[in-house]
């Protein structure tokens, strides 16, 4: 079992951005945030960042208590940032009650972070089914297993449900998962952070002022 001394020794030995970081000139940034996001995403992936499509999704429950988890980005386009989950999951229920959310991407390989906030809309059944159809058999099996965020009675119960879901996914590659829902976060604000070894970080924030126009402003690090 790890003790306090070992924990603190490891914690305080860690360094941040022990690599050469890219530069970022905010004056050359495009007019809309999604274009810059796509540029940074491709750059991070080509720089060796593992799983750059993973992102933190923050929501709030009925009492206003924040909640956060890691999900996968499915698309970023003129409509916004896309992801998917079960409508009956904790995040699905929270978004139904409070359709506002925040996203964060962190790419330590290049010292970059992107934060997005905005209103979330649920896509229709056709688009949600199409979202699941292009994913792997494992993703379909997981969706068919269902009951996400519910209390699990035992590991054996999960094993049985998962085995049945995998069998069905193999037999019916287009099997519907009725609660599977694709969501789109329409951004009202997006911030791009470029780390700097001298701690003179560059922070560029986009704010939607008069749709579809955006205001760009620098922030103190």
Tab-separated table of C-alpha atoms in Angstrom:
chain	number	residue	atom	x	y	z
A	1	UNK	CA	0.000	0.000	0.000
A	2	UNK	CA	1.403	3.397	-0.994
A	3	UNK	CA	2.324	5.591	1.986
A	4	UNK	CA	2.251	9.367	2.345
A	5	UNK	CA	6.011	9.743	1.841
A	6	UNK	CA	6.054	7.742	-1.376
A	7	UNK	CA	3.002	9.546	-2.705
A	8	UNK	CA	4.422	13.012	-2.037
A	9	UNK	CA	7.837	12.041	-3.338
A	10	UNK	CA	6.356	10.971	-6.652
A	11	UNK	CA	3.913	13.883	-6.800
A	12	UNK	CA	6.583	16.539	-6.287
A	13	UNK	CA	9.045	14.896	-8.661
A	14	UNK	CA	6.761	15.320	-11.649
A	15	UNK	CA	7.468	17.965	-14.254
A	16	UNK	CA	5.183	19.644	-16.762
A	17	UNK	CA	5.869	19.955	-20.492
A	18	UNK	CA	9.342	18.436	-20.413
A	19	UNK	CA	9.543	18.876	-24.170
A	20	UNK	CA	9.788	21.562	-26.838
A	21	UNK	CA	6.431	23.303	-27.085
A	22	UNK	CA	4.940	24.766	-30.267
A	23	UNK	CA	4.396	28.475	-30.652
A	24	UNK	CA	1.002	30.087	-31.122
A	25	UNK	CA	0.345	33.511	-32.609
A	26	UNK	CA	-3.231	34.465	-31.687
A	27	UNK	CA	-3.189	37.273	-34.248
A	28	UNK	CA	-3.200	34.629	-36.992
A	29	UNK	CA	-6.077	32.614	-35.471
A	30	UNK	CA	-9.135	32.051	-37.694
A	31	UNK	CA	-12.374	33.928	-37.157
A	32	UNK	CA	-14.268	30.928	-35.726
A	33	UNK	CA	-13.156	28.557	-32.954
A	34	UNK	CA	-14.037	25.259	-34.633
A	35	UNK	CA	-11.525	25.933	-37.412
A	36	UNK	CA	-8.729	26.534	-34.903
A	37	UNK	CA	-9.821	23.483	-32.913
A	38	UNK	CA	-9.518	21.258	-35.974
A	39	UNK	CA	-6.043	22.634	-36.705
A	40	UNK	CA	-4.901	22.028	-33.127
A	41	UNK	CA	-6.511	18.576	-33.034
A	42	UNK	CA	-4.669	17.379	-36.143
A	43	UNK	CA	-1.426	18.914	-34.862
A	44	UNK	CA	-1.762	17.132	-31.491
A	45	UNK	CA	-2.522	13.775	-33.133
A	46	UNK	CA	0.457	14.069	-35.486
A	47	UNK	CA	2.693	15.095	-32.575
A	48	UNK	CA	1.976	11.751	-30.920
A	49	UNK	CA	-0.695	12.769	-28.429
A	50	UNK	CA	-2.493	9.588	-27.352
A	51	UNK	CA	-6.283	9.638	-27.728
A	52	UNK	CA	-6.629	13.352	-28.552
A	53	UNK	CA	-10.351	12.770	-29.087
A	54	UNK	CA	-10.964	12.114	-25.386
A	55	UNK	CA	-12.464	15.058	-23.522
A	56	UNK	CA	-13.863	15.997	-20.153
A	57	UNK	CA	-17.613	16.642	-20.190
A	58	UNK	CA	-18.973	18.685	-17.269
A	59	UNK	CA	-22.680	18.885	-16.493
A	60	UNK	CA	-24.792	19.786	-13.465
A	61	UNK	CA	-27.529	17.835	-11.708
A	62	UNK	CA	-30.944	19.086	-10.566
A	63	UNK	CA	-29.409	20.599	-7.424
A	64	UNK	CA	-26.730	22.404	-9.417
A	65	UNK	CA	-23.934	20.099	-8.254
A	66	UNK	CA	-21.227	19.716	-10.907
A	67	UNK	CA	-20.360	16.385	-12.447
A	68	UNK	CA	-17.605	15.477	-14.900
A	69	UNK	CA	-16.415	12.436	-16.857
A	70	UNK	CA	-14.340	11.526	-19.904
A	71	UNK	CA	-16.159	10.912	-23.183
A	72	UNK	CA	-15.148	10.666	-26.844
A	73	UNK	CA	-15.461	13.381	-29.444
A	74	UNK	CA	-17.495	12.196	-32.429
A	75	UNK	CA	-17.338	15.339	-34.595
A	76	UNK	CA	-16.549	19.050	-34.545
A	77	UNK	CA	-18.257	21.090	-37.234
A	78	UNK	CA	-20.285	24.237	-37.827
A	79	UNK	CA	-23.020	22.900	-35.520
A	80	UNK	CA	-20.639	22.365	-32.604
A	81	UNK	CA	-18.874	19.572	-30.728
A	82	UNK	CA	-20.563	16.145	-30.953
A	83	UNK	CA	-20.578	13.258	-28.475
A	84	UNK	CA	-22.955	10.427	-27.585
A	85	UNK	CA	-24.324	8.506	-24.622
A	86	UNK	CA	-27.476	6.892	-23.305
A	87	UNK	CA	-30.274	9.362	-22.616
A	88	UNK	CA	-30.952	7.360	-19.441
A	89	UNK	CA	-27.386	7.711	-18.117
A	90	UNK	CA	-26.491	10.232	-15.426
A	91	UNK	CA	-25.152	12.677	-17.993
A	92	UNK	CA	-28.198	12.140	-20.220
A	93	UNK	CA	-30.590	12.887	-17.376
A	94	UNK	CA	-28.569	15.911	-16.321
A	95	UNK	CA	-28.530	17.304	-19.854
A	96	UNK	CA	-32.289	16.787	-20.144
A	97	UNK	CA	-32.801	18.884	-17.014
A	98	UNK	CA	-30.043	21.443	-17.598
A	99	UNK	CA	-28.997	21.488	-21.272
A	100	UNK	CA	-25.746	23.373	-20.691
A	101	UNK	CA	-22.297	21.784	-20.540
A	102	UNK	CA	-18.564	22.406	-20.712
A	103	UNK	CA	-15.862	20.432	-22.500
A	104	UNK	CA	-12.118	20.341	-21.955
A	105	UNK	CA	-9.377	18.795	-24.078
A	106	UNK	CA	-5.838	18.493	-22.693
A	107	UNK	CA	-2.949	17.551	-24.962
A	108	UNK	CA	0.233	17.480	-22.821
A	109	UNK	CA	2.375	16.354	-25.771
A	110	UNK	CA	2.060	19.897	-27.132
A	111	UNK	CA	1.140	21.779	-23.936
A	112	UNK	CA	-2.278	22.731	-25.238
A	113	UNK	CA	-5.740	22.859	-23.734
A	114	UNK	CA	-9.113	23.725	-25.269
A	115	UNK	CA	-12.194	24.587	-23.227
A	116	UNK	CA	-15.690	24.961	-24.705
A	117	UNK	CA	-18.979	25.969	-23.092
A	118	UNK	CA	-22.472	26.127	-24.545
A	119	UNK	CA	-25.951	24.728	-24.887
A	120	UNK	CA	-26.441	21.040	-25.659
A	121	UNK	CA	-29.097	19.625	-27.973
A	122	UNK	CA	-30.080	15.988	-28.448
A	123	UNK	CA	-30.081	14.777	-32.054
A	124	UNK	CA	-32.976	12.836	-33.506
A	125	UNK	CA	-33.344	9.053	-33.678
A	126	UNK	CA	-31.997	8.756	-37.234
A	127	UNK	CA	-28.793	10.650	-36.501
A	128	UNK	CA	-28.316	8.836	-33.192
A	129	UNK	CA	-28.691	5.426	-34.867
A	130	UNK	CA	-26.285	6.466	-37.622
A	131	UNK	CA	-23.778	7.501	-34.958
A	132	UNK	CA	-23.798	4.028	-33.449
A	133	UNK	CA	-23.809	2.270	-36.823
A	134	UNK	CA	-20.349	3.557	-37.779
A	135	UNK	CA	-18.724	2.516	-34.516
A	136	UNK	CA	-17.121	-0.811	-33.601
A	137	UNK	CA	-18.863	-4.040	-32.638
A	138	UNK	CA	-17.627	-3.469	-29.097
A	139	UNK	CA	-19.256	-0.036	-29.000
A	140	UNK	CA	-22.539	-1.554	-30.187
A	141	UNK	CA	-22.284	-4.329	-27.580
A	142	UNK	CA	-21.686	-1.746	-24.852
A	143	UNK	CA	-24.687	0.274	-26.025
A	144	UNK	CA	-26.870	-2.840	-26.099
A	145	UNK	CA	-25.767	-3.776	-22.583
A	146	UNK	CA	-27.358	-0.513	-21.458
A	147	UNK	CA	-28.317	0.428	-17.888
A	148	UNK	CA	-25.414	2.908	-17.761
A	149	UNK	CA	-24.988	4.589	-14.340
A	150	UNK	CA	-27.461	2.232	-12.621
A	151	UNK	CA	-26.390	0.315	-9.500
A	152	UNK	CA	-24.795	-3.034	-10.431
A	153	UNK	CA	-25.626	-6.030	-8.300
A	154	UNK	CA	-22.510	-8.065	-9.096
A	155	UNK	CA	-19.714	-8.575	-11.608
A	156	UNK	CA	-21.443	-11.800	-12.705
A	157	UNK	CA	-24.588	-9.872	-13.621
A	158	UNK	CA	-22.541	-7.570	-15.866
A	159	UNK	CA	-20.741	-10.532	-17.436
A	160	UNK	CA	-24.027	-12.199	-18.404
A	161	UNK	CA	-25.535	-9.022	-19.836
A	162	UNK	CA	-22.360	-8.173	-21.711
A	163	UNK	CA	-22.046	-11.673	-23.213
A	164	UNK	CA	-25.633	-11.508	-24.457
A	165	UNK	CA	-25.023	-8.048	-25.908
A	166	UNK	CA	-21.889	-9.211	-27.751
A	167	UNK	CA	-23.806	-12.131	-29.236
A	168	UNK	CA	-26.580	-9.856	-30.432
A	169	UNK	CA	-24.092	-7.333	-31.835
A	170	UNK	CA	-22.522	-10.127	-33.891
A	171	UNK	CA	-25.889	-11.422	-35.121
A	172	UNK	CA	-27.488	-7.991	-35.657
A	173	UNK	CA	-24.835	-5.402	-36.581
A	174	UNK	CA	-27.607	-2.826	-37.072
A	175	UNK	CA	-29.457	-3.665	-33.835
A	176	UNK	CA	-31.101	-0.566	-32.348
A	177	UNK	CA	-30.183	0.778	-28.919
A	178	UNK	CA	-33.243	2.967	-28.249
A	179	UNK	CA	-31.685	5.182	-25.568
A	180	UNK	CA	-28.432	5.821	-27.459
A	181	UNK	CA	-28.353	9.529	-28.249
A	182	UNK	CA	-26.019	11.792	-30.146
A	183	UNK	CA	-25.608	15.249	-28.619
A	184	UNK	CA	-24.244	18.506	-29.995
A	185	UNK	CA	-22.781	21.280	-27.863
A	186	UNK	CA	-23.281	24.616	-29.626
A	187	UNK	CA	-20.480	26.825	-28.306
A	188	UNK	CA	-21.070	30.215	-26.754
A	189	UNK	CA	-17.460	30.437	-25.593
A	190	UNK	CA	-14.221	28.640	-26.469
A	191	UNK	CA	-10.742	29.142	-25.012
A	192	UNK	CA	-7.432	27.995	-26.493
A	193	UNK	CA	-4.477	27.684	-24.130
A	194	UNK	CA	-0.878	27.297	-25.285
A	195	UNK	CA	1.545	26.465	-22.497
A	196	UNK	CA	4.914	28.193	-22.264
A	197	UNK	CA	7.987	26.945	-20.367
A	198	UNK	CA	8.552	30.456	-18.950
A	199	UNK	CA	4.906	30.462	-17.798
A	200	UNK	CA	3.963	33.194	-20.263
A	201	UNK	CA	1.080	31.102	-21.454
A	202	UNK	CA	-1.051	32.285	-24.370
A	203	UNK	CA	-4.799	32.236	-23.788
A	204	UNK	CA	-7.178	33.175	-26.587
A	205	UNK	CA	-10.902	33.280	-25.862
A	206	UNK	CA	-13.685	33.340	-28.431
A	207	UNK	CA	-17.048	34.715	-27.254
A	208	UNK	CA	-20.189	34.605	-29.354
A	209	UNK	CA	-21.600	38.111	-29.239
A	210	UNK	CA	-23.984	38.586	-32.151
A	211	UNK	CA	-24.482	35.202	-33.813
A	212	UNK	CA	-22.834	34.131	-35.982
A	213	UNK	CA	-20.115	36.668	-35.131
A	214	UNK	CA	-17.348	35.956	-32.611
A	215	UNK	CA	-15.265	38.299	-30.463
A	216	UNK	CA	-11.659	37.278	-29.785
A	217	UNK	CA	-9.717	38.417	-26.725
A	218	UNK	CA	-6.498	37.545	-24.931
A	219	UNK	CA	-6.551	36.516	-21.271
A	220	UNK	CA	-3.902	36.824	-18.593
A	221	UNK	CA	-2.326	33.435	-17.859
